[in-house]
Short mmCIF file of C-alpha atoms and ligand atoms in Angstrom, two decimals:
data_model
loop_
_atom_site.label_atom_id
_atom_site.label_comp_id
_atom_site.label_asym_id
_atom_site.label_seq_id
_atom_site.Cartn_x
_atom_site.Cartn_y
_atom_site.Cartn_z
CA MET A 127 96.73 89.78 90.58
CA SER A 128 95.66 89.47 87.06
CA ARG A 129 92.02 88.78 87.40
CA HIS A 130 91.25 92.31 85.89
CA PHE A 131 93.55 91.54 83.01
CA ARG A 132 90.97 92.16 80.17
CA ALA A 133 89.28 95.19 81.80
CA GLN A 134 92.77 96.78 82.50
CA TYR A 135 94.28 96.05 79.21
CA PRO A 136 91.97 96.96 76.40
CA VAL A 137 95.07 96.84 74.26
CA LEU A 138 95.02 93.02 74.49
CA ALA A 139 91.86 92.89 72.55
CA VAL A 140 93.69 94.87 69.96
CA ILE A 141 96.47 92.42 69.87
CA ALA A 142 94.33 89.53 69.75
CA ALA A 143 92.80 90.88 66.73
CA MET A 144 96.13 91.87 65.27
CA SER A 145 97.57 88.32 65.80
CA ALA A 146 95.18 87.06 63.25
CA ALA A 147 97.06 89.01 60.70
CA CYS A 148 100.28 87.69 62.03
CA SER A 149 99.78 83.99 61.37
CA SER A 150 102.16 84.03 58.44
CA ALA A 151 105.02 85.50 60.50
CA PRO A 152 108.28 83.44 60.29
CA GLY A 153 107.64 80.38 62.53
CA GLY A 154 103.96 80.38 61.69
CA GLU A 155 102.52 80.36 65.20
CA ALA A 156 101.59 83.85 66.26
CA PRO A 157 99.67 84.11 69.65
CA GLY A 158 95.92 84.17 69.19
CA ASP A 159 93.00 84.63 71.43
CA ASP A 160 93.90 81.71 73.56
CA TRP A 161 97.29 83.40 74.32
CA VAL A 162 95.47 86.31 76.13
CA GLU A 163 92.63 84.19 77.71
CA LYS A 164 95.09 81.70 79.45
CA ASN A 165 96.85 84.80 81.07
CA GLU A 166 93.78 85.89 82.76
CA ASP A 167 93.03 82.88 84.90
CA LEU A 168 95.45 82.73 87.89
CA SER A 169 92.87 81.54 90.33
CA THR A 170 93.98 77.91 90.00
CA VAL A 171 97.56 76.69 90.10
CA PRO A 172 98.59 74.79 86.88
CA THR A 173 100.88 71.81 87.15
CA TYR A 174 104.40 72.56 85.61
CA GLU A 175 103.57 70.53 82.52
CA GLN A 176 100.37 72.58 82.00
CA TYR A 177 102.30 75.82 82.51
CA ARG A 178 105.00 74.93 80.24
CA ASP A 179 102.78 73.63 77.36
CA GLU A 180 100.54 76.66 77.56
CA ALA A 181 103.49 78.92 77.47
CA ARG A 182 105.29 77.20 74.46
CA ARG A 183 105.59 79.56 71.46
CA THR A 184 107.46 79.62 68.06
CA ILE A 185 108.35 83.30 67.46
CA LEU A 186 110.61 84.11 64.33
CA GLY A 187 111.45 80.30 64.17
CA ARG A 188 112.66 79.99 67.75
CA ASP A 189 111.01 77.90 70.23
CA VAL A 190 110.42 80.03 73.27
CA PHE A 191 108.10 80.23 76.38
CA VAL A 192 105.97 83.27 76.99
CA VAL A 193 103.97 83.86 80.16
CA GLU A 194 102.08 86.72 81.84
CA THR A 195 101.63 88.48 78.44
CA ASP A 196 105.23 89.59 78.07
CA MET A 197 107.67 87.57 79.82
CA LEU A 198 109.68 85.49 77.52
CA PHE A 199 112.01 82.78 78.34
CA SER A 200 114.38 81.19 75.75
CA ASP A 201 115.01 78.07 77.59
CA GLU A 202 113.04 75.70 79.72
CA ALA A 203 115.26 75.75 82.76
CA LYS A 204 114.69 79.47 83.11
CA LEU A 205 110.81 78.77 82.81
CA LEU A 206 111.01 76.15 85.50
CA ASP A 207 112.85 78.61 87.73
CA TYR A 208 110.13 81.16 87.26
CA TYR A 209 107.41 78.76 87.76
CA ASN A 210 108.93 77.60 90.94
CA GLU A 211 109.27 81.13 92.15
CA ARG A 212 105.72 81.93 91.24
CA TYR A 213 104.05 78.73 92.54
CA THR A 214 105.84 76.43 94.61
CA ASP A 215 108.04 78.91 96.43
CA PRO A 216 106.03 82.19 95.67
CA VAL A 217 107.71 85.58 96.14
CA ASP A 218 105.45 88.35 96.77
CA LYS A 219 104.97 90.54 94.12
CA SER A 220 107.33 96.79 92.02
CA ILE A 221 104.69 98.12 94.25
CA ILE A 222 101.68 100.12 93.46
CA ASN A 223 99.50 102.17 95.74
CA VAL A 224 96.08 101.00 96.30
CA ALA A 225 93.11 103.39 96.60
CA SER A 226 89.63 102.44 97.38
CA GLY A 227 90.57 98.79 96.64
CA ASN A 228 91.79 99.51 93.24
CA ARG A 229 95.38 99.84 91.89
CA ASP A 230 96.01 103.52 91.94
CA THR A 231 96.89 104.04 88.17
CA ARG A 232 96.17 107.31 86.05
CA SER A 233 92.85 107.11 84.53
CA SER A 234 93.88 108.17 81.11
CA PRO A 235 97.42 106.75 80.80
CA LYS A 236 97.96 107.82 77.31
CA ASN A 237 97.05 111.31 78.06
CA ILE A 238 98.66 112.35 81.32
CA ARG A 239 98.56 116.12 81.08
CA TYR A 240 100.84 118.34 83.12
CA CYS A 241 102.17 122.04 83.20
CA PHE A 242 104.70 124.15 84.99
CA SER A 243 103.77 126.66 87.59
CA ALA A 244 104.93 130.32 87.69
CA GLY A 245 107.72 131.88 89.25
CA TRP A 246 110.62 129.56 88.30
CA GLY A 247 114.13 131.03 88.73
CA GLN A 248 112.71 133.89 90.95
CA ASN A 249 112.72 134.90 94.50
CA GLN A 250 109.76 133.48 96.33
CA GLY A 251 110.31 135.34 99.66
CA THR A 252 111.52 132.50 101.87
CA TYR A 253 113.30 130.79 99.02
CA THR A 254 114.53 131.00 95.35
CA ALA A 255 113.04 128.73 92.75
CA PRO A 256 115.35 126.88 90.49
CA ASP A 257 115.34 127.86 86.75
CA LEU A 258 112.64 126.12 84.78
CA GLU A 259 114.75 124.81 81.81
CA PRO A 260 116.82 122.21 83.55
CA VAL A 261 113.89 121.14 85.67
CA ARG A 262 111.68 120.81 82.60
CA ILE A 263 114.32 118.74 80.69
CA ALA A 264 114.84 116.51 83.68
CA ILE A 265 111.22 115.89 84.14
CA GLN A 266 110.40 115.33 80.43
CA GLN A 267 113.51 112.86 80.13
CA ALA A 268 112.02 110.85 83.19
CA MET A 269 108.72 110.75 81.40
CA GLU A 270 110.27 109.50 78.17
CA ALA A 271 111.90 106.68 80.28
CA TRP A 272 108.55 105.50 81.67
CA GLU A 273 106.89 105.84 78.26
CA GLY A 274 109.61 103.59 76.95
CA ILE A 275 108.61 100.69 79.19
CA ALA A 276 104.86 100.79 79.69
CA ASN A 277 101.80 101.97 77.95
CA VAL A 278 101.86 105.48 79.21
CA GLN A 279 102.09 108.93 77.69
CA PHE A 280 102.60 112.41 79.07
CA VAL A 281 101.34 115.47 77.50
CA TYR A 282 102.77 118.88 78.14
CA MET A 283 100.18 121.47 78.26
CA SER A 284 102.54 124.35 77.79
CA ALA A 285 99.88 126.89 77.00
CA LEU A 286 98.88 126.50 80.76
CA ASP A 287 102.11 127.30 82.05
CA GLY A 288 102.58 130.15 84.45
CA ALA A 289 99.84 131.29 86.80
CA THR A 290 97.22 129.23 85.20
CA CYS A 291 99.14 126.21 86.23
CA SER A 292 98.00 125.95 89.84
CA THR A 293 96.17 123.72 92.10
CA SER A 294 94.81 126.57 94.30
CA GLY A 295 91.94 127.05 92.01
CA ALA A 296 89.78 125.00 89.52
CA ASN A 297 91.73 122.51 87.33
CA PRO A 298 92.75 124.40 84.19
CA GLY A 299 92.88 120.92 82.32
CA VAL A 300 95.78 118.83 83.63
CA ASP A 301 96.33 115.72 85.66
CA PHE A 302 98.98 117.36 87.88
CA ILE A 303 101.17 120.39 87.91
CA VAL A 304 105.00 120.72 88.47
CA GLN A 305 105.83 123.27 91.04
CA HIS A 306 108.79 124.61 93.14
CA TYR A 307 108.53 124.80 96.83
CA SER A 308 110.54 125.81 99.88
CA ASP A 309 112.48 122.46 100.78
CA SER A 310 116.04 122.50 99.73
CA ASN A 311 116.29 118.91 98.80
CA THR A 312 113.37 116.76 98.98
CA ALA A 313 111.14 116.32 95.89
CA ILE A 314 107.57 114.97 96.02
CA GLY A 315 105.46 113.15 93.50
CA PRO A 316 101.63 112.93 93.50
CA PHE A 317 99.78 109.74 93.56
CA PRO A 318 96.94 109.46 90.80
CA SER A 319 94.31 109.40 93.73
CA ASN A 320 95.48 112.49 95.47
CA SER A 321 93.04 115.38 95.64
CA TRP A 322 93.21 118.01 92.87
CA SER A 323 95.00 120.46 95.49
CA ASN A 324 97.64 117.84 95.94
CA GLN A 325 98.26 116.98 92.37
CA ARG A 326 101.59 118.63 92.52
CA LEU A 327 104.95 117.15 91.63
CA LEU A 328 107.10 119.44 93.96
CA VAL A 329 110.69 120.31 93.08
CA PRO A 330 113.01 121.60 95.71
CA THR A 331 115.09 124.61 95.66
CA SER A 332 118.21 122.55 94.60
CA GLY A 333 116.28 121.27 91.46
CA ILE A 334 115.88 117.92 90.31
CA GLY A 335 118.07 115.74 88.40
CA ARG A 336 116.83 113.15 85.79
CA LEU A 337 117.06 110.13 88.12
CA LEU A 338 115.24 111.76 90.82
CA ALA A 339 112.57 112.85 88.50
CA ILE A 340 112.26 109.29 87.34
CA HIS A 341 111.40 108.38 90.86
CA GLU A 342 108.86 111.03 91.28
CA VAL A 343 107.22 110.54 88.07
CA GLY A 344 107.05 107.16 89.16
CA HIS A 345 104.93 108.12 92.20
CA ALA A 346 102.89 110.07 89.81
CA LEU A 347 102.07 106.77 88.03
CA GLY A 348 101.09 105.15 91.39
CA PHE A 349 104.21 103.45 92.20
CA ARG A 350 105.18 103.40 95.88
CA HIS A 351 108.68 102.91 97.48
CA GLU A 352 110.29 99.50 96.83
CA HIS A 353 111.71 99.23 100.29
CA THR A 354 108.21 98.83 101.73
CA HIS A 355 108.10 95.35 99.94
CA SER A 356 107.53 92.43 102.13
CA GLY A 357 110.94 91.06 100.62
CA ALA A 358 112.90 94.17 101.05
CA SER A 359 116.25 94.42 102.89
CA PRO A 360 116.33 96.50 104.64
CA ARG A 361 112.69 97.08 104.83
CA CYS A 362 110.96 100.26 106.12
CA SER A 363 107.14 100.22 106.34
CA GLU A 364 104.90 103.09 105.38
CA SER A 365 101.31 103.74 106.12
CA GLY A 366 98.69 103.12 103.27
CA THR A 367 97.65 100.13 101.11
CA TYR A 368 99.64 98.82 98.42
CA GLU A 369 100.12 95.81 96.05
CA GLU A 370 103.15 94.11 95.27
CA LEU A 371 103.49 93.49 91.51
CA THR A 372 107.07 91.92 91.29
CA ALA A 373 109.49 90.25 93.40
CA PHE A 374 111.62 92.57 95.62
CA ASP A 375 113.99 94.61 93.53
CA THR A 376 116.99 96.12 95.13
CA ASP A 377 117.77 98.10 91.89
CA SER A 378 114.44 99.71 91.71
CA VAL A 379 114.22 103.36 90.91
CA MET A 380 111.51 103.49 93.56
CA LYS A 381 113.75 102.30 96.32
CA TYR A 382 115.75 104.53 98.70
CA SER A 383 119.42 103.54 98.79
CA ASP A 384 119.11 102.69 102.56
CA CYS A 385 115.77 103.62 103.95
CA THR A 386 117.14 103.16 107.57
CA VAL A 387 119.72 105.92 107.07
CA SER A 388 117.86 108.62 104.69
CA GLN A 389 115.37 109.32 102.03
CA ALA A 390 118.15 109.41 99.44
CA ILE A 391 117.05 107.40 96.29
CA ASN A 392 118.89 104.56 94.77
CA GLY A 393 119.78 106.82 91.90
CA THR A 394 119.36 104.04 89.41
CA GLU A 395 117.82 103.79 85.88
CA LEU A 396 114.71 101.94 85.46
CA SER A 397 115.33 98.18 86.33
CA ALA A 398 114.05 95.16 84.56
CA LEU A 399 111.57 94.68 87.34
CA ASP A 400 110.55 98.26 87.34
CA ALA A 401 109.61 97.70 83.87
CA ILE A 402 107.63 94.43 84.46
CA GLY A 403 105.78 96.12 87.30
CA ALA A 404 104.93 99.18 84.99
CA ARG A 405 103.64 96.67 82.45
CA VAL A 406 101.42 94.97 84.87
CA ALA A 407 99.79 98.13 85.93
CA TYR A 408 99.74 99.83 82.60
CA GLY A 409 100.28 97.30 79.90
CA PRO A 410 103.36 97.28 77.58
CA PRO A 411 104.30 100.25 75.28
CA ASP A 412 103.29 100.00 71.63
CA TRP A 413 106.69 98.92 70.46
CA TRP A 414 106.69 95.85 72.56
CA TRP A 415 103.99 94.24 70.44
CA ALA A 416 106.23 94.47 67.28
CA VAL A 417 108.78 92.42 69.26
CA ILE A 418 106.34 89.81 70.83
CA VAL A 419 103.70 89.36 68.11
CA ASN A 420 105.79 89.43 65.14
ZN1 ZN B 103 109.61 108.65 96.81
#
């Protein structure tokens, strides 16, 4: 799954360069080029001893193990557990959509532009759109949540709000729009690979809370429903192609509470595995490196 590591994570090259300047950090042993390179090759299975020795680090004077760029284990027993889960008793890997053979990620993840359509709070004939302000607040809080765990940045193109913010004509200069629609309860988030006319995060007449917004923004980043995971219980299949990035996570923001009953989301905050999956897809947020590299 990481064979495209370097291509997908230009930030790693920056980190490799940064680490040279960090060699005098407490503990003395900052990650170097090899630290990055060794995470690239997953085509052969290392012995546990090789895996452990390559993962060994001293960070801030503490002996720890770091694998897959950003997973840190403070004791060897936990590292061994992880090794076994990964290699000897593998669990398939948050879920990202796959389009044309590639992970369906935003092409400019540090500049994901959006705007709000016209007509909020107004009668649309068959329905009344919710007020803009609470919708805007929930969606922006959701964006901040994703920005806090992965290398993504949303940019509010407020000057385009209103009639210009529409997918019915030419793109005014955004990656997706936020629009109200007639459904009373169901929100919809657009995958990055959607056509321009479908780059719409749709908000139902009942509005959208922060946790539902986190789920929909997750779709806008390419993430699919966790309950389609091969390890899910209960599991509900969906059409399309996807890639499993982490082990099944019952706490995922991308999972329905019980997909056999309804489309109600878990209603959870971003989980530890959501964060790992997001970093596999987009790389870590900038603050991450201050923790790992120091
Ligand atoms: Zn969904």
